[in-house]
mmCIF file of C-alpha atoms in Angstrom:
data_model
loop_
_atom_site.group_PDB
_atom_site.id
_atom_site.type_symbol
_atom_site.label_atom_id
_atom_site.label_comp_id
_atom_site.label_asym_id
_atom_site.label_seq_id
_atom_site.Cartn_x
_atom_site.Cartn_y
_atom_site.Cartn_z
ATOM 1 C CA UNK A 147 105.879 126.485 87.847
ATOM 2 C CA UNK A 148 103.016 128.738 86.833
ATOM 3 C CA UNK A 149 102.841 132.283 88.124
ATOM 4 C CA UNK A 150 100.066 133.392 90.447
ATOM 5 C CA UNK A 151 96.581 133.129 88.939
ATOM 6 C CA UNK A 152 93.060 133.348 90.289
ATOM 7 C CA UNK A 153 92.741 129.585 89.815
ATOM 8 C CA UNK A 154 95.590 127.064 89.725
ATOM 9 C CA UNK A 155 96.007 125.216 86.453
ATOM 10 C CA UNK A 156 93.635 122.293 85.915
ATOM 11 C CA UNK A 157 95.860 119.219 85.681
ATOM 12 C CA UNK A 158 93.796 116.274 86.931
ATOM 13 C CA UNK A 159 90.492 114.588 86.215
ATOM 14 C CA UNK A 160 89.073 116.104 89.405
ATOM 15 C CA UNK A 161 90.056 119.712 88.695
ATOM 16 C CA UNK A 162 87.249 120.631 86.223
ATOM 17 C CA UNK A 163 84.592 119.067 88.466
ATOM 18 C CA UNK A 164 85.844 120.780 91.625
ATOM 19 C CA UNK A 165 86.079 124.123 89.830
ATOM 20 C CA UNK A 166 82.605 123.725 88.327
ATOM 21 C CA UNK A 167 81.191 122.989 91.775
ATOM 22 C CA UNK A 168 83.004 125.961 93.303
ATOM 23 C CA UNK A 169 81.905 128.350 90.552
ATOM 24 C CA UNK A 170 78.341 127.041 90.726
ATOM 25 C CA UNK A 171 78.185 127.636 94.476
ATOM 26 C CA UNK A 172 79.739 131.076 94.045
ATOM 27 C CA UNK A 173 77.251 132.027 91.331
ATOM 28 C CA UNK A 174 74.338 130.739 93.388
ATOM 29 C CA UNK A 175 75.540 132.741 96.393
ATOM 30 C CA UNK A 176 75.922 135.911 94.320
ATOM 31 C CA UNK A 177 72.471 135.541 92.759
ATOM 32 C CA UNK A 178 70.876 134.895 96.158
ATOM 33 C CA UNK A 179 72.702 137.842 97.695
ATOM 34 C CA UNK A 180 71.690 140.088 94.786
ATOM 35 C CA UNK A 181 68.016 139.103 95.112
ATOM 36 C CA UNK A 182 67.997 139.676 98.858
ATOM 37 C CA UNK A 183 69.790 143.011 98.421
ATOM 38 C CA UNK A 184 67.332 144.079 95.720
ATOM 39 C CA UNK A 185 64.351 143.251 97.933
ATOM 40 C CA UNK A 186 65.888 145.097 100.898
ATOM 41 C CA UNK A 187 66.609 148.177 98.772
ATOM 42 C CA UNK A 188 63.104 148.085 97.243
ATOM 43 C CA UNK A 189 61.359 147.989 100.600
ATOM 44 C CA UNK A 190 63.729 150.573 102.077
ATOM 45 C CA UNK A 191 62.789 152.991 99.266
ATOM 46 C CA UNK A 192 59.127 151.985 98.990
ATOM 47 C CA UNK A 193 58.402 152.367 102.685
ATOM 48 C CA UNK A 194 60.833 155.108 103.573
ATOM 49 C CA UNK A 195 59.692 157.829 105.930
ATOM 50 C CA UNK A 196 57.467 160.333 104.159
ATOM 51 C CA UNK A 197 56.573 158.061 101.217
ATOM 52 C CA UNK A 198 52.957 157.717 100.077
ATOM 53 C CA UNK A 199 52.874 153.942 100.598
ATOM 54 C CA UNK A 200 49.667 152.605 102.087
ATOM 55 C CA UNK A 201 50.346 151.587 105.659
ATOM 56 C CA UNK A 202 46.735 151.055 106.675
ATOM 57 C CA UNK A 203 45.346 147.613 107.319
ATOM 58 C CA UNK A 204 46.517 144.409 108.935
ATOM 59 C CA UNK A 205 49.094 142.367 106.919
ATOM 60 C CA UNK A 206 47.644 139.174 105.478
ATOM 61 C CA UNK A 207 49.362 135.864 104.797
ATOM 62 C CA UNK A 208 50.266 134.776 101.281
ATOM 63 C CA UNK A 209 50.312 130.976 101.072
ATOM 64 C CA UNK A 210 51.800 130.765 97.570
ATOM 65 C CA UNK A 211 54.658 133.108 98.489
ATOM 66 C CA UNK A 212 55.414 131.246 101.721
ATOM 67 C CA UNK A 213 55.417 127.866 99.946
ATOM 68 C CA UNK A 214 57.691 129.276 97.244
ATOM 69 C CA UNK A 215 60.342 130.592 99.626
ATOM 70 C CA UNK A 216 60.324 127.260 101.447
ATOM 71 C CA UNK A 217 60.381 124.924 98.441
ATOM 72 C CA UNK A 218 63.014 126.794 96.420
ATOM 73 C CA UNK A 219 65.683 126.799 99.197
ATOM 74 C CA UNK A 220 64.964 123.117 99.873
ATOM 75 C CA UNK A 221 65.484 122.246 96.211
ATOM 76 C CA UNK A 222 68.641 124.373 96.143
ATOM 77 C CA UNK A 223 69.976 122.584 99.220
ATOM 78 C CA UNK A 224 69.248 119.150 97.749
ATOM 79 C CA UNK A 225 70.936 120.128 94.497
ATOM 80 C CA UNK A 226 74.023 121.371 96.321
ATOM 81 C CA UNK A 227 74.151 118.186 98.411
ATOM 82 C CA UNK A 228 73.872 115.880 95.382
ATOM 83 C CA UNK A 229 76.506 117.759 93.367
ATOM 84 C CA UNK A 230 78.921 118.052 96.318
ATOM 85 C CA UNK A 231 78.533 114.471 97.531
ATOM 86 C CA UNK A 232 79.092 113.131 94.010
ATOM 87 C CA UNK A 233 82.457 114.889 93.816
ATOM 88 C CA UNK A 234 83.340 113.965 97.411
ATOM 89 C CA UNK A 235 82.580 110.244 97.013
ATOM 90 C CA UNK A 236 84.664 110.057 93.840
ATOM 91 C CA UNK A 237 87.539 111.800 95.638
ATOM 92 C CA UNK A 238 87.359 109.334 98.517
ATOM 93 C CA UNK A 239 86.798 106.120 96.530
ATOM 94 C CA UNK A 240 90.337 104.800 96.187
ATOM 95 C CA UNK A 241 91.275 102.983 92.963
ATOM 96 C CA UNK A 242 92.040 99.267 93.114
ATOM 97 C CA UNK A 243 94.692 99.448 90.409
ATOM 98 C CA UNK A 244 97.231 102.008 89.308
ATOM 99 C CA UNK A 245 100.262 103.281 91.188
ATOM 100 C CA UNK A 246 100.472 103.176 94.992
ATOM 101 C CA UNK A 247 102.869 105.698 96.556
ATOM 102 C CA UNK A 248 103.657 106.359 100.220
ATOM 103 C CA UNK A 249 104.366 109.767 101.776
ATOM 104 C CA UNK A 250 105.617 110.659 105.257
ATOM 105 C CA UNK A 251 105.394 114.231 106.520
ATOM 106 C CA UNK A 252 108.178 115.453 108.765
ATOM 107 C CA UNK A 253 109.187 118.883 109.995
ATOM 108 C CA UNK A 254 109.727 120.232 107.416
ATOM 109 C CA UNK A 255 109.713 117.987 104.370
ATOM 110 C CA UNK A 256 107.762 115.349 102.478
ATOM 111 C CA UNK A 257 109.475 111.964 102.164
ATOM 112 C CA UNK A 258 108.068 110.048 99.205
ATOM 113 C CA UNK A 259 108.528 106.318 98.559
ATOM 114 C CA UNK A 260 107.728 104.574 95.293
ATOM 115 C CA UNK A 261 106.914 100.846 95.509
ATOM 116 C CA UNK A 262 109.865 99.897 93.313
ATOM 117 C CA UNK A 263 112.461 101.544 95.491
ATOM 118 C CA UNK A 264 112.818 105.145 94.373
ATOM 119 C CA UNK A 265 112.700 107.718 97.171
ATOM 120 C CA UNK A 266 112.193 111.449 96.858
ATOM 121 C CA UNK A 267 112.325 114.459 99.150
ATOM 122 C CA UNK A 268 109.773 117.219 98.447
ATOM 123 C CA UNK A 269 109.297 115.866 94.923
ATOM 124 C CA UNK A 270 106.816 113.432 93.446
ATOM 125 C CA UNK A 271 107.043 112.036 89.912
ATOM 126 C CA UNK A 272 103.908 110.411 88.500
ATOM 127 C CA UNK A 273 102.705 109.228 85.081
ATOM 128 C CA UNK A 274 99.737 110.932 83.463
ATOM 129 C CA UNK A 275 96.497 109.075 82.690
ATOM 130 C CA UNK A 276 97.213 106.652 85.542
ATOM 131 C CA UNK A 277 95.347 106.542 88.877
ATOM 132 C CA UNK A 278 97.795 107.331 91.684
ATOM 133 C CA UNK A 279 96.928 106.495 95.288
ATOM 134 C CA UNK A 280 99.006 108.159 98.014
ATOM 135 C CA UNK A 281 99.038 106.708 101.531
ATOM 136 C CA UNK A 282 100.131 109.417 103.949
ATOM 137 C CA UNK A 283 101.199 109.633 107.577
ATOM 138 C CA UNK A 284 103.217 111.992 109.765
ATOM 139 C CA UNK A 285 106.333 111.386 111.780
ATOM 140 C CA UNK A 286 105.747 114.260 114.216
ATOM 141 C CA UNK A 287 102.869 116.791 113.980
ATOM 142 C CA UNK A 288 99.828 117.258 111.742
ATOM 143 C CA UNK A 289 100.709 118.232 108.180
ATOM 144 C CA UNK A 290 98.490 118.513 105.111
ATOM 145 C CA UNK A 291 99.361 117.109 101.676
ATOM 146 C CA UNK A 292 98.006 119.593 99.108
ATOM 147 C CA UNK A 293 98.380 119.657 95.314
ATOM 148 C CA UNK A 294 96.374 122.700 94.114
ATOM 149 C CA UNK A 295 96.548 121.876 90.392
ATOM 150 C CA UNK A 296 95.016 118.456 91.096
ATOM 151 C CA UNK A 297 92.455 119.848 93.589
ATOM 152 C CA UNK A 298 93.332 117.211 96.193
ATOM 153 C CA UNK A 299 94.275 117.661 99.844
ATOM 154 C CA UNK A 300 94.347 115.457 102.929
ATOM 155 C CA UNK A 301 95.857 115.803 106.402
ATOM 156 C CA UNK A 302 98.882 113.766 107.455
ATOM 157 C CA UNK A 303 98.143 112.694 111.030
ATOM 158 C CA UNK A 304 100.647 111.096 113.447
ATOM 159 C CA UNK A 305 99.752 107.524 114.313
ATOM 160 C CA UNK A 306 97.325 106.884 111.463
ATOM 161 C CA UNK A 307 97.132 106.609 107.696
ATOM 162 C CA UNK A 308 95.112 108.817 105.382
ATOM 163 C CA UNK A 309 94.733 108.454 101.627
ATOM 164 C CA UNK A 310 94.090 110.536 98.557
ATOM 165 C CA UNK A 311 94.158 109.758 94.878
ATOM 166 C CA UNK A 312 94.328 111.595 91.588
ATOM 167 C CA UNK A 313 94.864 111.075 87.893
ATOM 168 C CA UNK A 314 97.071 113.666 86.248
ATOM 169 C CA UNK A 315 95.948 114.658 82.761
ATOM 170 C CA UNK A 316 98.890 116.583 81.296
ATOM 171 C CA UNK A 317 102.657 116.741 81.759
ATOM 172 C CA UNK A 318 104.120 119.555 83.777
ATOM 173 C CA UNK A 319 105.414 120.671 87.162
ATOM 174 C CA UNK A 320 102.922 121.585 89.875
ATOM 175 C CA UNK A 321 103.135 122.902 93.423
ATOM 176 C CA UNK A 322 103.092 120.585 96.438
ATOM 177 C CA UNK A 323 102.292 122.360 99.711
ATOM 178 C CA UNK A 324 101.804 121.601 103.366
ATOM 179 C CA UNK A 325 98.467 123.319 104.013
ATOM 180 C CA UNK A 326 98.486 122.917 107.814
ATOM 181 C CA UNK A 327 100.612 125.124 110.072
ATOM 182 C CA UNK A 328 103.196 122.699 111.432
ATOM 183 C CA UNK A 329 105.823 124.855 113.104
ATOM 184 C CA UNK A 330 108.283 127.652 112.523
ATOM 185 C CA UNK A 331 109.484 126.391 109.125
ATOM 186 C CA UNK A 332 105.995 125.609 107.805
ATOM 187 C CA UNK A 333 106.315 128.094 104.937
ATOM 188 C CA UNK A 334 109.372 126.234 103.654
ATOM 189 C CA UNK A 335 107.618 122.853 103.503
ATOM 190 C CA UNK A 336 106.988 123.046 99.781
ATOM 191 C CA UNK A 337 107.785 120.812 96.861
ATOM 192 C CA UNK A 338 106.683 119.934 93.369
ATOM 193 C CA UNK A 339 104.828 117.201 91.526
ATOM 194 C CA UNK A 340 106.138 116.304 88.098
ATOM 195 C CA UNK A 341 103.584 114.695 85.810
ATOM 196 C CA UNK A 342 105.143 112.778 82.926
ATOM 197 C CA UNK A 343 104.085 110.665 79.998
ATOM 198 C CA UNK A 344 104.186 106.929 80.817
ATOM 199 C CA UNK A 345 107.250 106.485 78.620
ATOM 200 C CA UNK A 346 109.090 109.363 80.309
ATOM 201 C CA UNK A 347 108.058 108.045 83.707
ATOM 202 C CA UNK A 348 109.499 104.603 82.930
ATOM 203 C CA UNK A 349 112.702 106.261 81.744
ATOM 204 C CA UNK A 350 112.833 108.331 84.937
ATOM 205 C CA UNK A 351 112.385 105.207 87.052
ATOM 206 C CA UNK A 352 115.262 103.474 85.314
ATOM 207 C CA UNK A 353 117.500 106.520 85.459
ATOM 208 C CA UNK A 354 116.691 106.673 89.173
ATOM 209 C CA UNK A 355 118.344 103.296 89.664
ATOM 210 C CA UNK A 356 115.271 101.087 89.958
ATOM 211 C CA UNK A 357 116.543 98.492 87.496
ATOM 212 C CA UNK A 358 120.111 98.551 88.761
ATOM 213 C CA UNK A 359 118.979 98.301 92.383
ATOM 214 C CA UNK A 360 116.023 95.933 92.043
ATOM 215 C CA UNK A 361 116.685 94.625 95.542
ATOM 216 C CA UNK A 362 115.961 98.053 96.987
ATOM 217 C CA UNK A 363 112.206 97.979 96.365
ATOM 218 C CA UNK A 364 109.833 98.568 99.272
ATOM 219 C CA UNK A 365 108.981 94.882 99.182
ATOM 220 C CA UNK A 366 112.672 93.916 99.424
ATOM 221 C CA UNK A 367 113.329 96.378 102.221
ATOM 222 C CA UNK A 368 110.203 95.112 103.982
ATOM 223 C CA UNK A 369 111.547 91.558 103.777
ATOM 224 C CA UNK A 370 114.756 92.673 105.476
ATOM 225 C CA UNK A 371 112.776 94.389 108.264
ATOM 226 C CA UNK A 372 110.544 91.312 108.568
ATOM 227 C CA UNK A 373 113.577 89.105 109.122
ATOM 228 C CA UNK A 374 115.426 91.594 111.326
ATOM 229 C CA UNK A 375 112.504 91.812 113.735
ATOM 230 C CA UNK A 376 112.156 88.026 113.797
ATOM 231 C CA UNK A 377 108.655 88.074 112.304
ATOM 232 C CA UNK A 378 109.483 85.078 110.115
ATOM 233 C CA UNK A 379 109.927 82.866 113.183
ATOM 234 C CA UNK A 380 106.230 83.113 114.123
ATOM 235 C CA UNK A 381 104.307 84.141 111.004
ATOM 236 C CA UNK A 382 104.805 81.057 108.841
ATOM 237 C CA UNK A 383 102.612 78.767 106.764
ATOM 238 C CA UNK A 384 102.875 76.079 109.441
ATOM 239 C CA UNK A 385 99.538 75.112 111.014
ATOM 240 C CA UNK A 386 101.267 75.101 114.431
ATOM 241 C CA UNK A 387 102.842 78.544 113.988
ATOM 242 C CA UNK A 388 102.694 80.918 116.935
ATOM 243 C CA UNK A 389 101.379 83.763 114.754
ATOM 244 C CA UNK A 390 98.716 84.084 112.056
ATOM 245 C CA UNK A 391 99.621 83.234 108.483
ATOM 246 C CA UNK A 392 100.102 86.498 106.558
ATOM 247 C CA UNK A 393 99.980 85.062 103.048
ATOM 248 C CA UNK A 394 97.073 86.505 101.062
ATOM 249 C CA UNK A 395 95.474 88.283 104.022
ATOM 250 C CA UNK A 396 95.869 91.917 102.906
ATOM 251 C CA UNK A 397 92.485 93.471 102.235
ATOM 252 C CA UNK A 398 90.643 90.573 103.873
ATOM 253 C CA UNK A 399 88.655 90.611 107.111
ATOM 254 C CA UNK A 400 89.925 88.833 110.227
ATOM 255 C CA UNK A 401 88.108 87.646 113.342
ATOM 256 C CA UNK A 402 89.585 88.964 116.594
ATOM 257 C CA UNK A 403 89.586 87.325 119.994
ATOM 258 C CA UNK A 404 87.025 89.819 121.347
ATOM 259 C CA UNK A 405 84.512 88.793 118.683
ATOM 260 C CA UNK A 406 84.941 91.841 116.441
ATOM 261 C CA UNK A 407 86.252 91.817 112.893
ATOM 262 C CA UNK A 408 88.828 94.056 111.262
ATOM 263 C CA UNK A 409 89.977 94.640 107.695
ATOM 264 C CA UNK A 410 93.676 93.951 107.287
ATOM 265 C CA UNK A 411 94.881 97.219 105.792
ATOM 266 C CA UNK A 412 97.640 99.744 106.405
ATOM 267 C CA UNK A 413 96.192 100.905 109.733
ATOM 268 C CA UNK A 414 95.669 97.349 111.005
ATOM 269 C CA UNK A 415 99.240 96.316 110.173
ATOM 270 C CA UNK A 416 100.647 99.417 111.832
ATOM 271 C CA UNK A 417 98.680 98.770 115.035
ATOM 272 C CA UNK A 418 99.753 95.121 114.998
ATOM 273 C CA UNK A 419 103.416 96.115 114.822
ATOM 274 C CA UNK A 420 103.259 98.795 117.521
ATOM 275 C CA UNK A 421 100.522 97.461 119.858
ATOM 276 C CA UNK A 422 100.084 93.773 118.977
ATOM 277 C CA UNK A 423 98.101 92.789 122.072
ATOM 278 C CA UNK A 424 95.399 95.347 121.342
ATOM 279 C CA UNK A 425 93.887 93.211 118.560
ATOM 280 C CA UNK A 426 94.715 89.533 118.982
ATOM 281 C CA UNK A 427 93.475 87.273 116.199
ATOM 282 C CA UNK A 428 90.948 84.643 117.283
ATOM 283 C CA UNK A 429 92.661 81.324 118.009
ATOM 284 C CA UNK A 430 95.945 82.908 119.059
ATOM 285 C CA UNK A 431 94.951 84.156 122.524
ATOM 286 C CA UNK A 432 97.258 81.748 124.351
ATOM 287 C CA UNK A 433 100.081 82.390 121.934
ATOM 288 C CA UNK A 434 99.966 86.161 122.285
ATOM 289 C CA UNK A 435 103.729 86.506 122.639
ATOM 290 C CA UNK A 436 104.415 89.158 120.015
ATOM 291 C CA UNK A 437 106.344 92.082 121.531
ATOM 292 C CA UNK A 438 105.694 95.701 120.708
ATOM 293 C CA UNK A 439 108.115 97.276 118.258
ATOM 294 C CA UNK A 440 107.283 100.813 119.366
ATOM 295 C CA UNK A 441 110.346 103.062 118.914
ATOM 296 C CA UNK A 442 112.176 100.192 117.172
ATOM 297 C CA UNK A 443 110.925 100.795 113.655
ATOM 298 C CA UNK A 444 110.537 104.024 111.713
ATOM 299 C CA UNK A 445 107.459 105.074 109.774
ATOM 300 C CA UNK A 446 109.292 104.245 106.543
ATOM 301 C CA UNK A 447 110.068 100.718 107.775
ATOM 302 C CA UNK A 448 106.428 100.156 108.717
ATOM 303 C CA UNK A 449 105.448 101.224 105.207
ATOM 304 C CA UNK A 450 107.993 98.751 103.823
ATOM 305 C CA UNK A 451 106.381 95.988 105.893
ATOM 306 C CA UNK A 452 102.960 96.994 104.601
ATOM 307 C CA UNK A 453 104.199 96.848 101.003
ATOM 308 C CA UNK A 454 105.648 93.388 101.676
ATOM 309 C CA UNK A 455 102.436 91.992 103.160
ATOM 310 C CA UNK A 456 100.372 93.614 100.412
ATOM 311 C CA UNK A 457 102.548 91.881 97.804
ATOM 312 C CA UNK A 458 101.718 88.495 99.363
ATOM 313 C CA UNK A 459 98.096 88.780 98.273
ATOM 314 C CA UNK A 460 97.863 87.323 94.749
ATOM 315 C CA UNK A 461 94.282 88.573 94.393
ATOM 316 C CA UNK A 462 95.260 92.248 94.465
ATOM 317 C CA UNK A 463 96.191 94.063 91.220
ATOM 318 C CA UNK A 464 99.867 94.792 90.777
ATOM 319 C CA UNK A 465 100.801 98.484 90.830
ATOM 320 C CA UNK A 466 101.892 99.833 87.489
ATOM 321 C CA UNK A 467 104.775 102.106 86.722
ATOM 322 C CA UNK A 468 107.888 99.995 87.073
ATOM 323 C CA UNK A 469 109.548 96.632 86.586
#
């Protein structure tokens, strides 16, 4: 880990852009403050008590000056908006390919799951030069997943999924913090992100038992949960099945019984598992027999189910970084 510095090390594709934006805003603020201060000091000296400044006559308007101090701030504001929104949209536009990792915040640790089975506590290993998407939730209170060297941060909120992504640019170990006060042990909820070359990452995966325990992938664990909960008795390919067919539906839109449409994503699957009658698929109103599995499945098991259903969509790119 690097020692304290004014700026954390730049270790992702976002870091130079975020720093440039921050420094640009800081410089603009300092210049504006200096100009205002200079004008204030000038007038304070020029029109101080006892000075020989001419105070006779009614002040007159100055159209050019008024237009200037209106137009310049407007242009500055537009420039700031364009630069900031460009960085923000790129931060929030999740990659379609790359590596998809899941993280669950819990007092007071981060539980990380790789799609091929490896699990970590307060550690995250990723390959460099590869887009990494992290789907995050919380098991108890609000946490915040923060990697300063990558300049990415997002809250982990109970009952919903949030996402961030990054692309590490150089190998090394970097801080992982919870940036939201989450209880008495908040200061101890720290970890590290280890960025590795693709070859080293593959070696780490294999040394972590991924090859030897191929049946322990998130998809395999999701299949076990799917069967344990009896999902396979209703969600089949049969036209007369009591539940919707789940093959190839991830990422697609679905028509609900109330006439609205939803995208089948992580949040939709989670709601369907915990509160199935809140969003019944059109055509299955009379067969709405799915029970709620609230308090019967953990957040990790729901993520395993999501990984399973996601793997059933042949149109989606396969995550890289494992066998």
